[in-house]
Coordinates of C-alpha atoms and ligand atoms in Angstrom, one line a residue:
X72 CA 46.0 -32.3 30.6
X73 CA 44.7 -30.4 28.4
X74 CA 44.0 -28.0 30.6
X75 CA 47.7 -27.5 31.8
X76 CA 49.2 -26.6 28.0
X77 CA 47.9 -23.4 27.4
X78 CA 48.7 -22.7 30.6
X79 CA 52.5 -23.7 30.0
X80 CA 52.6 -21.9 26.6
X81 CA 51.6 -18.6 28.3
X82 CA 54.1 -18.9 30.9
X83 CA 56.9 -19.9 28.5
X84 CA 56.3 -16.8 26.3
X85 CA 56.2 -14.6 29.3
X86 CA 59.2 -15.8 30.2
X87 CA 60.5 -15.8 26.6
X88 CA 59.7 -12.1 27.0
X89 CA 61.1 -11.3 29.9
X90 CA 64.3 -12.9 29.6
X91 CA 65.2 -11.8 25.8
X92 CA 68.3 -10.1 27.0
X93 CA 71.6 -11.7 27.9
X94 CA 72.3 -12.2 31.8
X95 CA 75.9 -11.5 33.6
X96 CA 77.5 -15.4 34.1
X97 CA 79.4 -14.8 36.7
X98 CA 78.1 -12.3 38.7
X99 CA 81.0 -10.0 40.6
X100 CA 80.7 -9.8 44.7
X101 CA 78.0 -6.9 45.4
X102 CA 79.2 -5.0 48.3
X103 CA 77.8 -1.7 49.8
X104 CA 79.9 1.1 49.9
X105 CA 78.8 4.5 51.4
X106 CA 75.2 3.4 50.7
X107 CA 76.0 2.2 47.0
X108 CA 76.3 -0.5 45.4
X109 CA 78.4 1.2 42.4
X110 CA 81.7 0.8 41.4
X111 CA 82.9 4.1 40.8
X112 CA 86.5 3.6 41.6
X113 CA 86.8 1.2 39.0
X114 CA 84.8 3.2 36.4
X115 CA 84.5 7.0 35.9
X116 CA 81.1 8.1 35.3
X117 CA 80.9 11.5 33.4
X118 CA 77.7 12.4 32.0
X119 CA 74.2 11.4 32.0
X120 CA 71.7 12.0 29.3
X121 CA 68.1 11.6 30.1
X122 CA 65.2 10.8 27.6
X123 CA 62.4 10.6 29.2
X124 CA 58.2 10.8 28.7
X125 CA 56.2 11.8 31.5
X126 CA 52.8 9.7 32.0
X127 CA 50.8 11.0 34.5
X128 CA 48.1 8.2 33.4
X129 CA 50.4 5.5 34.7
X130 CA 52.4 7.3 37.4
X131 CA 55.7 6.8 35.2
X132 CA 58.7 8.0 33.7
X133 CA 60.0 6.0 30.5
X134 CA 62.9 6.1 28.2
X135 CA 66.5 5.9 28.5
X136 CA 69.6 7.1 30.4
X137 CA 72.9 7.1 28.4
X138 CA 75.8 7.2 30.5
X139 CA 78.8 8.3 29.2
X140 CA 82.1 6.8 31.2
X141 CA 85.6 6.1 30.9
X142 CA 86.4 2.2 32.0
X143 CA 90.0 3.3 33.4
X144 CA 90.5 0.1 35.1
X145 CA 89.2 -2.0 32.5
X146 CA 86.8 -3.8 34.6
X147 CA 84.3 -5.9 32.7
X148 CA 81.4 -4.5 34.8
X149 CA 79.6 -1.6 35.1
X150 CA 77.9 -1.6 38.4
X151 CA 74.8 0.9 39.1
X152 CA 72.4 2.0 41.8
X153 CA 68.5 1.4 41.1
X154 CA 65.7 0.9 43.3
X155 CA 62.1 0.0 42.3
X156 CA 63.2 0.4 38.3
X157 CA 62.1 -1.9 35.8
X158 CA 65.0 -2.3 33.0
X159 CA 64.0 -2.9 29.6
X160 CA 67.2 -3.3 27.9
X161 CA 71.0 -2.2 28.1
X162 CA 72.7 -1.3 24.8
X163 CA 76.8 -0.6 24.5
X164 CA 77.3 2.8 22.5
X165 CA 73.4 2.6 22.2
X166 CA 73.7 0.0 19.6
X167 CA 74.8 -3.3 20.7
X168 CA 73.3 -5.6 23.2
X169 CA 74.6 -5.9 26.7
X170 CA 74.5 -8.7 29.1
X171 CA 72.7 -7.5 32.3
X172 CA 71.6 -8.5 35.6
X173 CA 69.9 -7.2 38.5
X174 CA 71.3 -8.2 42.5
X175 CA 69.5 -8.9 45.5
X176 CA 67.4 -6.1 46.6
X177 CA 68.2 -4.7 50.0
X178 CA 66.3 -2.5 52.2
X179 CA 66.3 1.0 51.2
X180 CA 69.6 0.6 49.1
X181 CA 67.9 -1.3 46.4
X182 CA 69.8 -3.3 43.7
X183 CA 72.9 -3.2 42.0
X184 CA 72.6 -3.5 38.1
X185 CA 75.7 -5.4 36.9
X186 CA 76.3 -4.4 33.1
X187 CA 79.1 -6.2 31.0
X188 CA 81.3 -3.5 29.7
X189 CA 84.4 -3.6 27.4
X190 CA 87.9 -1.9 28.2
X191 CA 86.9 0.7 25.5
X192 CA 82.9 0.9 26.2
X193 CA 82.4 4.8 26.4
X194 CA 78.5 4.8 26.3
X195 CA 75.9 2.7 28.3
X196 CA 72.3 3.0 27.3
X197 CA 69.8 2.1 30.1
X198 CA 66.1 1.5 28.7
X199 CA 63.8 1.5 31.8
X200 CA 60.8 2.7 33.3
X201 CA 59.7 3.9 36.8
X202 CA 57.6 2.1 39.1
X203 CA 54.3 4.4 40.4
X204 CA 55.5 4.2 43.8
X205 CA 59.2 5.0 43.4
X206 CA 60.2 6.9 46.4
X207 CA 61.7 9.9 44.5
X208 CA 58.8 10.4 42.6
X209 CA 55.8 12.0 44.0
X210 CA 52.5 12.1 41.5
X211 CA 49.9 14.8 42.9
X212 CA 46.6 14.4 41.8
X213 CA 44.7 17.6 40.6
X214 CA 43.3 18.2 44.3
X215 CA 46.5 18.2 45.5
X216 CA 47.6 21.1 43.8
X217 CA 46.5 25.0 43.7
X218 CA 45.2 25.2 40.4
X219 CA 43.0 22.0 41.1
X220 CA 43.2 21.4 37.1
X221 CA 46.3 19.5 36.5
X222 CA 48.4 16.5 38.1
X223 CA 51.5 17.8 39.0
X224 CA 55.1 15.7 39.4
X225 CA 58.2 16.6 41.4
X226 CA 61.4 14.3 42.6
X227 CA 63.0 14.3 45.7
X228 CA 66.6 12.5 45.1
X229 CA 68.2 13.5 48.2
X230 CA 69.9 11.6 49.8
X231 CA 70.0 8.3 48.1
X232 CA 66.4 8.1 46.2
X233 CA 67.7 9.5 42.7
X234 CA 68.1 5.8 41.6
X235 CA 64.2 5.2 42.2
X236 CA 64.0 7.1 38.9
X237 CA 67.7 7.2 37.3
X238 CA 69.9 4.3 37.2
X239 CA 73.4 6.1 38.3
X240 CA 75.9 5.9 40.4
X241 CA 73.8 7.1 43.4
X242 CA 76.9 8.5 45.9
X243 CA 77.8 11.9 46.5
X244 CA 81.1 10.9 45.9
X245 CA 80.5 11.0 42.2
X246 CA 80.1 13.8 40.1
X247 CA 78.6 14.3 36.6
X248 CA 77.4 16.6 34.3
X249 CA 74.0 16.0 32.6
X250 CA 71.4 16.6 29.9
X251 CA 68.2 15.7 28.9
X252 CA 64.9 15.6 26.8
X253 CA 61.8 15.5 28.5
X254 CA 58.6 14.6 26.9
X255 CA 55.0 15.7 28.1
X256 CA 51.6 17.0 27.6
X257 CA 51.7 20.4 26.0
X258 CA 49.6 21.5 29.5
X259 CA 52.7 21.2 31.6
X260 CA 56.3 23.0 31.6
X261 CA 59.0 20.6 33.0
X262 CA 61.6 22.1 35.0
X263 CA 65.1 20.7 35.9
X264 CA 68.0 21.2 38.1
X265 CA 69.7 22.8 34.8
X266 CA 69.3 25.9 32.3
X267 CA 65.8 25.7 31.9
X268 CA 63.0 26.6 29.6
X269 CA 60.5 29.1 30.8
X270 CA 57.5 29.0 28.7
X271 CA 55.7 25.8 27.5
X272 CA 55.7 25.0 24.0
X273 CA 53.7 23.1 21.4
X274 CA 55.7 20.2 21.0
X275 CA 55.3 19.1 24.8
X276 CA 59.4 18.7 24.1
X277 CA 61.7 19.9 26.2
X278 CA 65.9 19.8 26.3
X279 CA 67.7 20.5 29.4
X280 CA 71.8 21.5 30.0
X281 CA 73.7 20.9 33.3
X282 CA 77.3 21.8 32.3
X283 CA 79.1 21.8 35.7
X284 CA 79.4 18.3 37.6
X285 CA 76.8 17.5 40.1
X286 CA 76.3 14.5 42.6
X287 CA 73.3 12.4 41.8
X288 CA 71.1 13.6 44.7
X289 CA 71.0 17.0 42.7
X290 CA 69.3 15.6 40.0
X291 CA 65.7 17.2 40.1
X292 CA 62.8 17.0 38.0
X293 CA 59.0 18.8 38.3
X294 CA 56.3 19.1 35.8
X295 CA 53.2 21.1 36.3
X296 CA 50.7 23.6 35.1
X297 CA 53.9 26.3 35.8
X298 CA 54.7 30.1 35.2
X299 CA 57.4 31.7 35.6
X300 CA 57.9 35.5 36.9
X301 CA 61.5 37.1 36.6
X302 CA 62.4 39.1 40.2
X303 CA 66.2 40.1 39.0
X304 CA 68.7 39.6 36.4
X305 CA 69.4 36.4 37.0
X306 CA 66.9 35.4 39.2
X307 CA 62.9 34.7 39.7
X308 CA 60.1 32.5 40.7
X309 CA 58.3 29.4 39.1
X310 CA 54.4 28.3 40.7
X311 CA 51.2 27.6 39.6
X312 CA 49.2 30.5 38.3
X313 CA 47.8 30.8 41.4
X314 CA 50.8 31.2 43.8
X315 CA 52.9 33.1 41.3
X316 CA 52.2 36.8 42.5
X317 CA 52.1 35.8 46.4
X318 CA 55.7 34.1 45.4
X319 CA 57.2 36.6 43.8
X320 CA 56.1 39.1 46.7
X321 CA 57.5 37.0 49.1
X322 CA 61.2 36.5 47.4
X323 CA 61.4 40.4 46.4
X324 CA 64.8 40.3 48.1
X325 CA 66.2 37.5 46.2
X326 CA 68.3 39.9 44.1
X327 CA 70.0 41.0 47.1
X328 CA 70.5 37.8 48.4
X329 CA 72.4 36.7 46.0
X330 CA 74.3 39.5 45.5
X331 CA 75.0 39.8 49.6
X332 CA 76.2 36.0 49.5
X333 CA 78.4 36.2 46.7
X334 CA 80.0 39.2 48.4
X335 CA 80.4 37.1 51.2
X336 CA 81.9 33.8 49.8
X337 CA 82.8 34.3 46.6
X338 CA 81.2 34.4 42.5
X339 CA 77.8 32.4 42.4
X340 CA 78.7 29.4 40.3
X341 CA 75.7 28.4 38.5
X342 CA 74.2 30.8 36.4
X343 CA 70.5 31.4 37.1
X344 CA 69.1 31.3 40.1
X345 CA 65.2 30.4 40.4
X346 CA 63.0 29.5 42.8
X347 CA 60.3 26.9 42.3
X348 CA 57.4 27.0 44.8
X349 CA 55.2 23.4 44.9
X350 CA 52.4 22.3 46.4
X351 CA 52.1 21.6 50.1
X352 CA 53.1 17.9 49.6
X353 CA 56.8 18.6 49.2
X354 CA 58.4 17.1 52.4
X355 CA 60.9 19.4 52.8
X356 CA 61.0 23.3 53.6
X357 CA 63.2 23.3 50.7
X358 CA 65.9 21.5 48.6
X359 CA 69.1 22.9 47.1
X360 CA 68.5 21.5 43.3
X361 CA 71.0 23.8 41.7
X362 CA 69.9 26.5 39.5
X363 CA 66.1 26.0 40.8
X364 CA 65.6 25.8 44.8
X365 CA 62.6 23.6 45.3
X366 CA 60.5 25.1 48.1
X367 CA 57.5 24.3 50.2
X368 CA 54.3 26.9 49.6
X369 CA 54.3 26.8 53.9
X370 CA 57.0 29.8 53.4
X371 CA 54.7 32.0 51.9
X372 CA 53.3 33.7 54.9
X373 CA 52.3 36.9 53.5
X374 CA 54.8 39.1 55.2
X375 CA 58.1 37.6 54.1
X376 CA 59.2 36.5 57.5
X377 CA 60.6 32.9 56.6
X378 CA 62.5 34.0 53.7
X379 CA 65.7 32.8 55.7
X380 CA 64.6 29.2 53.9
X381 CA 65.6 30.9 50.5
X382 CA 68.9 31.9 52.2
X383 CA 69.4 28.4 53.5
X384 CA 68.9 26.8 49.8
X385 CA 70.7 29.7 48.5
X386 CA 73.9 29.2 50.5
X387 CA 73.9 25.5 49.4
X388 CA 74.9 26.8 45.9
X389 CA 78.3 26.8 47.7
X390 CA 78.4 24.6 50.7
X391 CA 76.9 21.4 49.3
X392 CA 76.5 22.0 45.6
X393 CA 79.9 23.2 45.0
X394 CA 81.7 21.6 47.7
X395 CA 80.0 18.5 48.4
X396 CA 80.2 15.9 51.7
X397 CA 82.1 13.0 50.3
X398 CA 79.5 10.4 52.2
X399 CA 76.5 10.6 54.1
X400 CA 78.6 10.2 57.2
X401 CA 80.0 13.8 56.4
X402 CA 76.7 15.5 56.3
X403 CA 77.7 18.2 58.7
X404 CA 79.9 19.8 56.2
X405 CA 76.7 20.4 53.9
X406 CA 74.0 21.4 56.1
X407 CA 76.4 22.4 59.3
X408 CA 77.8 25.1 56.7
X409 CA 74.7 26.2 55.2
X410 CA 73.4 26.9 58.5
X411 CA 76.1 29.4 59.2
X412 CA 76.2 30.9 55.7
X413 CA 72.3 30.9 56.0
X414 CA 73.0 33.1 59.0
X415 CA 75.2 35.5 57.7
X416 CA 73.3 36.3 54.6
X417 CA 70.2 37.2 57.1
X418 CA 72.7 39.5 58.9
X419 CA 74.1 41.1 56.0
X420 CA 70.1 41.9 54.8
X421 CA 68.4 42.4 57.6
X422 CA 70.7 43.2 60.4
X423 CA 72.1 41.4 63.7
X424 CA 69.3 41.6 66.0
X425 CA 67.3 39.8 63.1
X426 CA 69.9 37.2 62.6
X427 CA 70.3 37.1 66.5
X428 CA 66.6 35.8 66.7
X429 CA 67.2 32.9 64.0
X430 CA 70.1 32.0 65.7
X431 CA 68.9 31.9 69.1
X432 CA 65.8 30.0 68.3
X433 CA 68.1 27.2 66.4
X434 CA 70.4 27.1 69.5
X435 CA 67.1 26.6 71.6
X436 CA 66.2 24.0 69.4
X437 CA 70.0 22.1 69.5
X438 CA 69.8 21.9 73.0
X439 CA 66.5 19.9 73.5
X440 CA 67.7 17.5 70.4
X441 CA 71.2 17.0 72.1
X442 CA 69.2 16.1 75.5
X443 CA 66.6 14.1 73.7
X444 CA 69.6 12.2 71.7
X445 CA 71.5 11.7 75.3
X446 CA 68.9 9.6 76.2
X447 CA 68.0 7.6 73.3
X448 CA 71.0 7.6 71.2
X449 CA 74.3 9.7 72.2
X450 CA 76.4 8.5 69.3
X451 CA 74.1 10.6 67.0
X452 CA 75.1 13.5 68.7
X453 CA 78.3 13.6 66.7
X454 CA 79.2 15.6 63.8
X455 CA 80.7 12.5 61.6
X456 CA 78.0 10.0 61.9
X457 CA 78.7 6.5 61.1
X458 CA 75.4 5.5 59.1
X459 CA 76.7 2.1 57.7
X460 CA 74.2 -0.1 57.3
X461 CA 71.4 2.7 58.5
X462 CA 69.6 4.9 56.2
X463 CA 71.1 8.4 55.4
X464 CA 67.8 9.7 56.4
X465 CA 68.3 9.0 59.9
X466 CA 71.5 11.6 59.8
X467 CA 69.3 14.4 59.2
X468 CA 69.0 16.1 62.5
X469 CA 69.5 19.4 64.2
X470 CA 73.1 17.6 65.1
X471 CA 74.2 18.3 61.7
X472 CA 72.6 21.7 60.8
X473 CA 72.6 23.4 64.4
X474 CA 75.6 22.0 66.3
X475 CA 77.8 22.2 62.8
X476 CA 76.6 25.7 62.3
X477 CA 78.0 26.4 66.5
X478 CA 81.1 24.7 65.6
X479 CA 81.8 27.1 63.1
X480 CA 80.5 30.0 65.2
X481 CA 82.9 29.1 67.8
X482 CA 86.2 29.1 65.4
X483 CA 84.8 32.3 64.1
X484 CA 84.8 33.6 67.9
X485 CA 88.1 32.4 68.3
X486 CA 89.9 33.5 65.6
X487 CA 87.7 36.9 64.4
X488 CA 85.8 37.2 61.7
X489 CA 88.1 38.8 59.3
X490 CA 90.4 35.9 59.2
X491 CA 87.7 33.2 59.6
X492 CA 85.9 34.7 56.3
X493 CA 89.2 33.9 54.4
X494 CA 89.1 31.0 55.6
X495 CA 85.9 30.1 54.8
X496 CA 86.9 31.7 51.0
X497 CA 89.8 29.7 50.7
X498 CA 87.6 26.9 51.7
X499 CA 85.0 27.2 48.9
X500 CA 87.8 28.3 46.4
X501 CA 90.0 25.3 47.2
X502 CA 87.6 22.4 47.0
X503 CA 85.1 23.6 44.5
X504 CA 83.3 21.2 42.2
X505 CA 84.9 18.5 44.4
X506 CA 83.7 16.3 47.5
X507 CA 85.3 16.5 51.0
X508 CA 85.2 14.3 53.8
X509 CA 85.8 15.5 57.6
X510 CA 89.2 14.7 57.7
X511 CA 89.7 16.9 54.4
X512 CA 88.1 19.6 56.1
X513 CA 90.5 18.8 59.2
X514 CA 93.2 18.8 57.1
X515 CA 92.4 22.3 55.3
X516 CA 91.7 23.6 58.8
X517 CA 94.6 22.9 60.2
X518 CA 96.9 24.0 57.4
X519 CA 95.1 27.2 56.8
X520 CA 93.7 28.5 60.3
X521 CA 95.0 26.5 63.2
X522 CA 98.9 26.9 62.1
X523 CA 98.5 30.8 61.9
X524 CA 96.5 30.8 65.5
X525 CA 98.0 28.5 67.2
X526 CA 97.6 30.0 70.7
X527 CA 93.3 29.8 69.5
X528 CA 91.2 27.1 71.7
X529 CA 89.7 25.1 68.9
X530 CA 88.6 21.9 70.3
X531 CA 87.4 20.2 67.0
X532 CA 88.1 17.1 67.7
X533 CA 86.0 17.2 70.6
X534 CA 83.3 19.0 68.8
X535 CA 83.5 16.4 65.6
X536 CA 83.9 13.0 67.2
X537 CA 82.6 13.2 70.6
X538 CA 79.1 13.1 71.6
X539 CA 77.2 16.2 73.1
X540 CA 77.3 19.9 73.2
X541 CA 81.1 21.2 74.2
X542 CA 80.9 23.5 76.8
X543 CA 82.5 26.5 74.4
X544 CA 79.8 26.3 72.1
X545 CA 78.8 30.0 71.9
X546 CA 75.9 31.7 73.5
X547 CA 73.5 33.8 71.8
X548 CA 71.9 36.8 73.0
X549 CA 69.0 38.5 71.0
X550 CA 68.1 40.8 72.9
X551 CA 64.5 41.2 71.1
X552 CA 63.9 37.6 72.6
X553 CA 65.2 38.6 75.9
X554 CA 61.9 40.8 75.8
X555 CA 59.7 38.2 74.8
X556 CA 61.1 35.8 77.1
X557 CA 60.1 38.1 80.2
X558 CA 57.1 38.5 78.9
X559 CA 56.3 34.5 78.9
X560 CA 57.7 34.4 82.6
X561 CA 55.5 36.8 83.6
X562 CA 52.8 35.5 82.0
X563 CA 53.5 32.0 83.3
X564 CA 53.7 33.4 86.7
X565 CA 50.9 35.6 86.7
X566 CA 48.5 34.4 83.8
X567 CA 47.9 37.9 82.6
X568 CA 47.5 38.5 79.0
X569 CA 48.4 42.2 79.6
X570 CA 51.9 40.5 80.2
X571 CA 52.2 40.1 76.5
X572 CA 52.9 42.9 74.3
X573 CA 52.6 41.6 71.1
X574 CA 53.8 45.1 68.6
X575 CA 56.0 44.5 66.5
X576 CA 56.0 40.7 66.7
X577 CA 57.0 38.7 63.9
X578 CA 57.2 35.2 63.4
X579 CA 60.1 34.6 65.4
X580 CA 58.8 36.6 68.2
X581 CA 56.1 34.3 68.3
X582 CA 57.9 31.3 68.2
X583 CA 60.4 32.3 71.2
X584 CA 56.6 33.0 73.1
X585 CA 55.5 29.8 72.5
X586 CA 58.3 27.9 73.5
X587 CA 58.7 29.7 76.7
X588 CA 55.0 29.3 77.8
X589 CA 55.5 26.4 80.2
X590 CA 52.7 24.0 79.2
X591 CA 51.6 22.7 82.7
X592 CA 50.8 26.4 84.3
X593 CA 49.0 27.6 81.5
X594 CA 46.9 24.7 80.9
X595 CA 43.5 27.1 81.8
X596 CA 44.7 29.9 79.9
X597 CA 44.8 28.1 76.6
X598 CA 41.3 29.9 75.6
X599 CA 42.5 33.3 76.9
X600 CA 45.4 33.0 74.6
X601 CA 43.9 32.0 71.6
X602 CA 40.9 34.5 71.8
X603 CA 43.7 37.3 72.4
X604 CA 45.8 36.2 69.1
X605 CA 43.6 33.8 67.2
X606 CA 46.5 31.3 67.5
X607 CA 44.5 28.3 66.2
X608 CA 43.1 29.9 63.2
X609 CA 46.8 31.1 62.2
X610 CA 47.7 30.6 58.6
X611 CA 51.3 31.0 59.6
X612 CA 52.5 27.0 59.5
X613 CA 55.6 27.9 61.8
X614 CA 53.3 29.5 64.2
X615 CA 50.5 26.7 63.6
X616 CA 53.1 24.1 64.5
X617 CA 54.1 25.3 67.9
X618 CA 50.8 26.1 69.1
X619 CA 49.4 22.7 68.2
X620 CA 52.2 21.1 69.9
X621 CA 51.4 23.6 72.8
X622 CA 47.4 22.7 72.5
X623 CA 48.0 18.7 72.5
X624 CA 49.9 18.9 75.8
X625 CA 47.0 20.5 77.3
X626 CA 44.2 18.5 75.2
X627 CA 42.9 22.3 74.4
X628 CA 39.9 20.8 72.4
X629 CA 39.2 23.9 70.7
X630 CA 41.9 23.3 68.2
X631 CA 41.3 19.8 67.2
X632 CA 39.7 20.4 63.8
X633 CA 42.2 22.6 62.9
X634 CA 45.0 20.4 64.1
X635 CA 42.8 18.0 62.1
X636 CA 43.1 20.0 59.0
X637 CA 46.8 21.1 59.5
X638 CA 47.6 17.3 59.2
X639 CA 45.7 16.9 55.9
X640 CA 47.2 19.8 54.2
X641 CA 51.0 20.2 55.2
X642 CA 53.2 17.5 53.6
X643 CA 56.2 19.0 55.5
X644 CA 57.9 16.4 57.7
X645 CA 59.3 19.1 60.1
X646 CA 56.0 20.5 61.2
X647 CA 54.2 16.9 60.9
X648 CA 56.9 15.2 63.0
X649 CA 56.3 17.2 66.3
X650 CA 52.6 17.3 66.2
X651 CA 52.5 13.4 65.7
X652 CA 55.2 13.0 68.2
X653 CA 53.3 14.7 70.8
X654 CA 50.0 12.9 69.9
X655 CA 51.2 9.4 70.5
X656 CA 51.9 10.3 74.4
X657 CA 48.6 9.7 75.3
X658 CA 45.9 7.1 74.3
X659 CA 43.6 9.1 72.9
X660 CA 46.1 11.5 71.1
X661 CA 47.3 8.2 69.8
X662 CA 43.6 7.3 68.2
X663 CA 43.1 10.8 66.8
X664 CA 46.8 10.5 65.0
X665 CA 46.0 7.0 63.5
X666 CA 42.6 8.3 62.2
X667 CA 43.8 11.5 60.7
X668 CA 47.3 9.6 59.1
X669 CA 45.2 7.2 57.4
X670 CA 43.2 9.9 55.8
X671 CA 45.9 12.0 55.1
X672 CA 48.8 9.6 54.2
X673 CA 48.1 9.6 50.7
X674 CA 48.8 13.0 50.4
X675 CA 52.0 12.7 52.2
X676 CA 55.3 12.0 50.5
X677 CA 57.1 8.6 51.1
X678 CA 59.8 10.6 53.2
X679 CA 56.9 11.8 55.6
X680 CA 54.7 9.2 55.5
X681 CA 57.7 6.6 56.6
X682 CA 58.6 8.9 59.4
X683 CA 55.1 9.4 60.8
X684 CA 54.0 5.7 60.3
X685 CA 57.3 5.1 62.6
X686 CA 56.0 7.4 64.9
X687 CA 52.5 6.1 65.1
X688 CA 54.3 2.2 65.1
X689 CA 52.4 1.8 61.8
X690 CA 53.9 -0.8 59.5
X691 CA 54.0 0.8 55.9
Ligands
BES738 N1 69.2 19.8 51.7 C1 68.0 19.8 52.7 C2 66.9 18.8 52.9 C3 66.9 17.3 52.7 C4 68.2 16.9 53.6 C5 66.3 16.4 52.1 C6 68.7 15.4 53.5 C7 66.8 15.2 52.4 C8 68.1 14.3 52.8 C9 67.8 21.2 52.9 O1 68.6 22.2 52.3 C10 67.3 21.7 54.0 O2 67.9 21.5 55.1 N2 66.2 22.2 54.3 C11 65.3 22.4 55.6 C12 65.3 23.9 55.5 C13 66.1 24.6 56.3 C14 66.0 26.0 56.5 C15 66.8 24.0 57.5 C16 64.1 21.6 55.5 O3 63.8 21.2 54.7 O4 63.4 21.8 56.7
ZN739 ZN1 70.1 22.6 53.7

């Protein structure tokens, strides 16, 4: 008995400490709508103020979020999204204790945070800290950075990960302004999707303002040993000092891109446009965080050949950030418009032969994806998705991006560029700082374009609501790539290296060549190709990806050490996915893939890690 006594005291004390707050007496019905528990129909979220300390030791952000709300419906509850968050207390007007409770955890959606509020509550302060494995947060060790000296933190909130670092209404239908005070060690410069600071200071305290309303998926923070270099009047690049010059060289055309984009579709709405070059574990190519695009270092190819990615993220400043998909089912409105706009920026800056190469490569990727999906998940080839009960990440595919873009190209072909451009300008102007559904788009299209062109053959319903790729999908005829296709077929037939003349090749020529080599017929020529063009040793992540896929299809042994190295050093999902997907097609490949994944997974972001674990059928 005397044994139990101290234990129960400890237990009681623990219980008292953890339950000092009042709980919600009668929990309301908790329903997930558009991947969110939040009651944004009843309470308007106007603004968020963040006050957070960055702790690299604990891998934790800790502090508070003060949400400014308008309880126009008079509901007794504010419901927010959280996941993997520890809520310490909640104060109304940052003064009086509020009752709060967390709902049941739901896979990838998280937990509702239900807070008792009054009709006239205007401010709700949530004191909280994040968990070390919060999915939006990637904490990098010094070894994972370019400088190898300081750790690094970056966030990735899209699609529904903001809730793992900020308690909020985590649905793209909700727009709010935000401000923040971030505290960190003086070796670091924190950056946010807001008005930024350009230099480190001695206090280690940084203030941020985002005065334009944004959806939660655009909340972003990065903290590292970062420096800035200006590229133009309102733009520049942030990177670790080791990467700064290379990055500035690569993005030298940024001022022209911003000017070109504004000429096409209206004034740039966000003040500054900077790019932050992250360490290689960033799981995406780029993320359009307002005022500061986050980018993978894999686009720093040294020859400016991969800058269309920056054009893409810049284009999101209109399609996505200004005019936002209202739900993740409408994701094609963000990405389809953005790919279209990206190609227009590239055409304006570098000419049609160049942008045609990009467009034809993309169309090729789309056709492969449509064929694949038609076998495995035909419903996912529709532009308008139904992601109820699924992770919005499932909607991230070539369909939203490239089928979306081809749909818009088709309309352009039907009505002609001047009328189409006028329509797009009107669309951005009409919906700016709003969120749109696919039906809003259709309504606007009918009223502002179709009515004026009754004879145009615009089968928008088929494109948006049907599976597959409609017959009137535009063709793209890149003369440059035609030349490459001819070389590839000659090589496939004759196996003579001299069939391939690489003078003047850009990255895009290479990709097209590699995609047109027929893996089976050139099995015996892999070594010859490699010695002629040093592909295994390439440092261009795009070329490496396509070449390594070809190597795996042919079990070309001399490349495996480099493939392993690639999988260990690159974290971008787009590159990891095809390599692992091809590895799992053979028993030896599975063994190799699993072994490398075990070593590499610590350096992958959760987004990439989950995708690859699925491919390898490993439960993470
Ligand atoms: N917004 C996306 C990235 C994203 C989408 C993150 C959905 C999470 C969920 C970004 O604009 C993007 O599309 N990036 C692409 C690059 C682009 C050139 C196609 C990428 O990361 O590969
Ligand atoms: Zn995008």
